[in-house]
Amino acid sequence: MADAVHLFHIAYSEQTLAQVPPGYQPLDNLNSPHNDWREYWPIRNYLLDHALDDDAWYGFFSPRFAQKTGLSAAQVTAFVQANAARADVVTFSPQADMGAFFLNVFEQEEVFSPGFIGAAEAFLAEVGQPLALGTLVMDTRQVVFSNYFVARPAFWRAWLVLNEALFALCEGPASDLQRQLTQATNYPGAVQRKVFLMERIVSLLLTVNPAWRVAAYNTFDCAWSGTPLNQFKLEAVLSDALKIAMREQGYHQYREAYATLRDKLRHPAAAADAT
């Protein structure tokens, strides 16, 4: 019998609530008292308020999921079930260029929000998990944007623990770190920095704990970013292959080749808006 896959469509307006695609359960976020947390608030509430089936899969997607990935709920379910025996987490991450041309998702956000890595490292040190985020290597097996992943409850619980620490810090007493994490970014709607850190926790967990088994849907088949980097499709494939080689073999020649390739292409992104 195939594993149950529970997919949720996060609705933040009457329009998005009325447009729940087939195969999704609506997750009402219309009157959120914490809209500054964006999708974290409804995901958090669901995980805290519901008893999860340890043998099932859960995914929480924004209304733009189909647009960014080209996938229906039926296709997501089929891919998850086809990989259920070999994975704990199944990812569906778009924007292959944003994943390929940066060493990791933290470096990628640093380009669009200078100071992001420093704030993220300070948070991790605060919760007893210090890491040098700028040195982490993430390939298509770890890169996830927009929380576009489906996972078993064990992973969601680990994800929630770290994000609840972030939530408590940002909602707690005023501090310099809190100020850094709640700083508005130039993303439309002045979304706070904490949201982009929250969205990168999945990639962090998959990178630092290889015990989590991952099945990644082909990111190159999904939508690319709206930056000038989206035209370099061959180079993105080569860059990701080099990062896989870096993680698997560790030869310095792979890192040097990667740096040479990406540095020729990446600079236009600094002046463009992230999507």
Coordinates of C-alpha atoms in Angstrom, one line a residue:
M1 CA 0.0 0.0 0.0
A2 CA 1.4 3.4 -1.0
D3 CA 2.3 5.9 1.8
A4 CA -0.2 8.6 2.4
V5 CA 0.9 12.1 1.2
H6 CA -0.7 15.1 2.7
L7 CA -0.3 18.3 0.7
F8 CA -1.4 21.7 1.8
H9 CA -2.0 24.9 -0.1
I10 CA -1.3 28.0 2.1
A11 CA -4.0 30.6 1.3
Y12 CA -3.3 34.2 2.3
S13 CA -6.2 35.9 0.5
E14 CA -9.7 35.2 -0.5
Q15 CA -8.5 34.7 -4.0
T16 CA -5.9 32.1 -3.1
L17 CA -8.3 30.4 -0.8
A18 CA -10.8 30.0 -3.6
Q19 CA -8.1 28.7 -5.9
V20 CA -7.0 25.6 -4.0
P21 CA -5.7 23.2 -6.7
P22 CA -7.0 19.6 -6.9
G23 CA -5.3 17.3 -4.5
Y24 CA -4.4 19.9 -1.9
Q25 CA -5.9 20.7 1.5
P26 CA -6.4 24.4 2.2
L27 CA -4.3 25.9 5.0
D28 CA -6.1 29.2 5.9
N29 CA -3.7 32.0 6.6
L30 CA -6.0 34.9 5.8
N31 CA -6.1 36.6 9.2
S32 CA -2.7 35.7 10.5
P33 CA -1.7 37.7 13.7
H34 CA 1.9 37.1 12.6
N35 CA 1.9 37.9 8.9
D36 CA 5.5 39.0 9.4
W37 CA 6.4 35.3 9.6
R38 CA 4.7 34.6 6.2
E39 CA 4.3 30.8 5.6
Y40 CA 6.0 29.8 8.9
W41 CA 2.9 30.8 10.9
P42 CA 0.4 28.4 9.3
I43 CA 3.0 25.6 9.0
R44 CA 4.0 26.0 12.6
N45 CA 0.4 25.9 13.8
Y46 CA -0.3 22.8 11.9
L47 CA 2.7 21.0 13.2
L48 CA 2.0 22.0 16.8
D49 CA -1.7 21.4 16.7
H50 CA -2.0 18.0 14.8
A51 CA -0.9 14.5 15.6
L52 CA 1.2 13.5 12.6
D53 CA 1.2 10.0 11.1
D54 CA 4.8 8.8 11.3
D55 CA 4.4 6.7 8.2
A56 CA 2.9 9.5 6.1
W57 CA 4.4 12.5 4.2
Y58 CA 3.6 16.2 4.6
G59 CA 4.2 19.2 2.4
F60 CA 3.1 22.9 2.8
F61 CA 3.2 24.9 -0.4
S62 CA 2.6 28.5 -1.3
P63 CA 0.1 29.3 -4.1
R64 CA 3.0 29.8 -6.6
F65 CA 4.2 26.2 -6.2
A66 CA 2.7 25.0 -9.5
Q67 CA 3.9 28.1 -11.4
K68 CA 7.5 27.6 -10.1
T69 CA 7.7 23.8 -10.5
G70 CA 5.1 23.0 -13.2
L71 CA 3.8 20.2 -11.0
S72 CA 0.3 19.2 -9.9
A73 CA -0.5 17.6 -6.6
A74 CA -0.9 14.2 -8.4
Q75 CA 2.6 14.5 -9.8
V76 CA 4.1 15.5 -6.5
T77 CA 2.4 12.6 -4.8
A78 CA 3.6 10.1 -7.4
F79 CA 7.2 11.3 -7.1
V80 CA 7.1 11.1 -3.3
Q81 CA 5.6 7.6 -3.4
A82 CA 8.1 6.4 -6.0
N83 CA 10.9 7.5 -3.7
A84 CA 9.4 6.8 -0.3
A85 CA 11.5 3.7 0.3
R86 CA 14.8 5.5 0.0
A87 CA 14.1 9.0 1.4
D88 CA 13.1 10.9 4.4
V89 CA 12.8 14.2 2.5
V90 CA 11.7 14.8 -1.1
T91 CA 12.5 18.2 -2.5
F92 CA 10.9 20.2 -5.4
S93 CA 13.1 23.3 -5.6
P94 CA 12.9 25.8 -8.5
Q95 CA 15.5 28.4 -9.5
A96 CA 18.3 26.1 -10.5
D97 CA 20.6 29.1 -11.3
M98 CA 20.2 30.5 -7.8
G99 CA 21.2 27.1 -6.4
A100 CA 24.0 26.4 -8.8
F101 CA 25.9 29.7 -8.9
F102 CA 26.3 30.1 -5.2
L103 CA 28.2 27.8 -2.9
N104 CA 25.1 27.4 -0.7
V105 CA 21.7 29.0 0.0
F106 CA 23.2 31.3 2.7
E107 CA 25.7 32.8 0.3
Q108 CA 23.0 33.3 -2.2
E109 CA 20.9 35.3 0.2
E110 CA 23.9 37.3 1.3
V111 CA 24.2 38.8 -2.2
F112 CA 20.7 40.2 -2.0
S113 CA 20.7 41.0 1.7
P114 CA 24.3 41.9 2.9
G115 CA 24.7 40.9 6.5
F116 CA 22.5 37.8 6.2
I117 CA 25.3 35.3 6.9
G118 CA 26.5 37.2 9.9
A119 CA 23.0 37.3 11.4
A120 CA 22.4 33.6 10.6
E121 CA 25.7 32.5 12.1
A122 CA 25.0 34.6 15.2
F123 CA 21.6 32.9 15.6
L124 CA 23.2 29.4 15.3
A125 CA 25.8 30.3 17.8
E126 CA 23.1 31.5 20.2
V127 CA 21.3 28.2 20.0
G128 CA 24.5 26.2 20.5
Q129 CA 25.1 25.1 16.9
P130 CA 27.9 27.4 15.6
L131 CA 28.7 27.0 11.9
A132 CA 30.8 28.8 9.3
L133 CA 27.9 29.1 6.8
G134 CA 30.0 30.6 4.1
T135 CA 32.0 27.4 3.6
L136 CA 29.2 24.9 3.3
V137 CA 28.8 23.3 -0.1
M138 CA 25.2 22.6 -1.2
D139 CA 24.3 20.9 -4.4
T140 CA 20.8 20.0 -5.8
R141 CA 20.4 17.4 -3.1
Q142 CA 20.5 20.0 -0.3
V143 CA 19.3 23.3 -2.0
V144 CA 15.7 24.0 -1.3
F145 CA 13.9 27.3 -1.9
S146 CA 10.5 28.5 -0.6
N147 CA 10.1 25.4 1.7
Y148 CA 9.2 23.4 -1.4
F149 CA 9.7 19.9 0.2
V150 CA 7.7 17.0 1.4
A151 CA 8.9 15.1 4.4
R152 CA 8.1 12.5 7.0
P153 CA 7.2 13.8 10.5
A154 CA 10.7 13.0 12.0
F155 CA 12.2 15.6 9.7
W156 CA 9.5 18.1 10.3
R157 CA 10.1 17.8 14.0
A158 CA 13.8 18.6 13.6
W159 CA 12.9 21.5 11.3
L160 CA 10.4 22.8 13.9
V161 CA 12.9 22.7 16.8
L162 CA 15.4 25.0 15.1
N163 CA 12.7 27.3 13.7
E164 CA 11.0 27.5 17.1
A165 CA 14.3 28.7 18.6
L166 CA 14.3 31.4 15.8
F167 CA 10.7 32.3 16.6
A168 CA 11.4 32.6 20.3
L169 CA 14.4 34.8 19.8
C170 CA 12.6 37.1 17.4
E171 CA 9.4 37.3 19.5
G172 CA 11.4 37.6 22.8
P173 CA 13.2 40.5 24.5
A174 CA 14.8 43.1 22.4
S175 CA 18.5 42.5 21.5
D176 CA 21.0 43.3 18.8
L177 CA 20.5 39.8 17.3
Q178 CA 16.8 40.2 17.3
R179 CA 17.2 43.5 15.5
Q180 CA 19.4 41.9 12.8
L181 CA 16.9 39.1 12.3
T182 CA 13.9 41.3 12.0
Q183 CA 15.5 43.8 9.7
A184 CA 13.4 44.4 6.6
T185 CA 14.8 43.3 3.3
N186 CA 14.3 44.7 -0.2
Y187 CA 12.1 41.8 -1.1
P188 CA 8.5 43.0 -2.1
G189 CA 6.6 43.7 1.1
A190 CA 9.7 44.4 3.1
V191 CA 9.8 40.8 4.2
Q192 CA 12.0 40.4 7.3
R193 CA 15.3 38.6 7.3
K194 CA 14.1 36.0 9.7
V195 CA 11.7 34.6 7.0
F196 CA 14.6 33.9 4.6
L197 CA 16.6 32.2 7.4
M198 CA 13.5 30.1 8.3
E199 CA 13.3 29.0 4.6
R200 CA 16.9 27.9 4.6
I201 CA 16.7 25.7 7.7
V202 CA 15.7 22.7 5.6
S203 CA 18.9 23.1 3.5
L204 CA 21.0 23.5 6.6
L205 CA 19.6 20.3 8.2
L206 CA 20.2 18.3 5.0
T207 CA 23.8 19.5 4.7
V208 CA 25.0 19.1 8.3
N209 CA 23.3 15.8 8.9
P210 CA 23.8 13.3 6.0
A211 CA 21.7 10.8 7.9
W212 CA 18.6 12.5 6.4
R213 CA 18.0 10.7 3.1
V214 CA 17.0 13.0 0.2
A215 CA 15.3 12.5 -3.2
A216 CA 15.4 15.6 -5.2
Y217 CA 13.0 16.3 -8.1
N218 CA 15.0 17.7 -11.1
T219 CA 15.4 21.4 -10.4
F220 CA 16.5 22.0 -14.0
D221 CA 13.0 21.2 -15.1
C222 CA 11.5 23.8 -12.8
A223 CA 11.2 27.6 -13.3
W224 CA 14.5 29.6 -13.3
S225 CA 15.0 32.8 -11.4
G226 CA 14.2 36.3 -12.8
T227 CA 17.8 37.4 -12.6
P228 CA 20.3 37.6 -15.6
L229 CA 21.7 34.3 -14.4
N230 CA 18.7 32.4 -15.9
Q231 CA 20.2 32.4 -19.3
F232 CA 23.2 30.3 -18.3
K233 CA 21.6 26.9 -18.2
L234 CA 24.5 24.8 -19.4
E235 CA 26.8 26.5 -16.9
A236 CA 24.3 25.9 -14.1
V237 CA 24.3 22.1 -14.8
L238 CA 28.1 22.1 -14.9
S239 CA 28.3 24.2 -11.7
D240 CA 26.0 21.8 -9.8
A241 CA 28.0 18.8 -11.1
L242 CA 31.2 20.4 -9.7
K243 CA 29.6 21.0 -6.3
I244 CA 28.5 17.3 -6.2
A245 CA 32.1 16.4 -7.0
M246 CA 33.3 18.7 -4.3
R247 CA 31.1 17.1 -1.7
E248 CA 31.9 13.5 -2.8
Q249 CA 35.6 13.8 -3.5
G250 CA 36.8 17.0 -2.0
Y251 CA 39.6 17.6 -4.5
H252 CA 40.7 21.3 -4.5
Q253 CA 40.6 21.2 -8.3
Y254 CA 36.9 20.9 -8.2
R255 CA 36.5 23.9 -6.0
E256 CA 38.9 26.0 -8.1
A257 CA 37.0 25.0 -11.3
Y258 CA 33.7 25.9 -9.7
A259 CA 35.0 29.3 -8.5
T260 CA 36.3 30.1 -11.9
L261 CA 33.1 29.2 -13.7
R262 CA 30.7 30.9 -11.3
D263 CA 32.6 34.1 -10.8
K264 CA 32.5 34.8 -14.5
L265 CA 28.7 34.7 -14.4
R266 CA 27.4 35.6 -11.0
H267 CA 28.1 39.3 -10.8
P268 CA 25.0 40.5 -12.6
A269 CA 22.9 38.9 -9.9
A270 CA 24.1 41.4 -7.3
A271 CA 22.2 44.2 -9.0
A272 CA 19.1 42.2 -9.7
D273 CA 16.1 41.5 -7.4
A274 CA 15.8 38.0 -6.1
T275 CA 12.6 36.2 -7.0

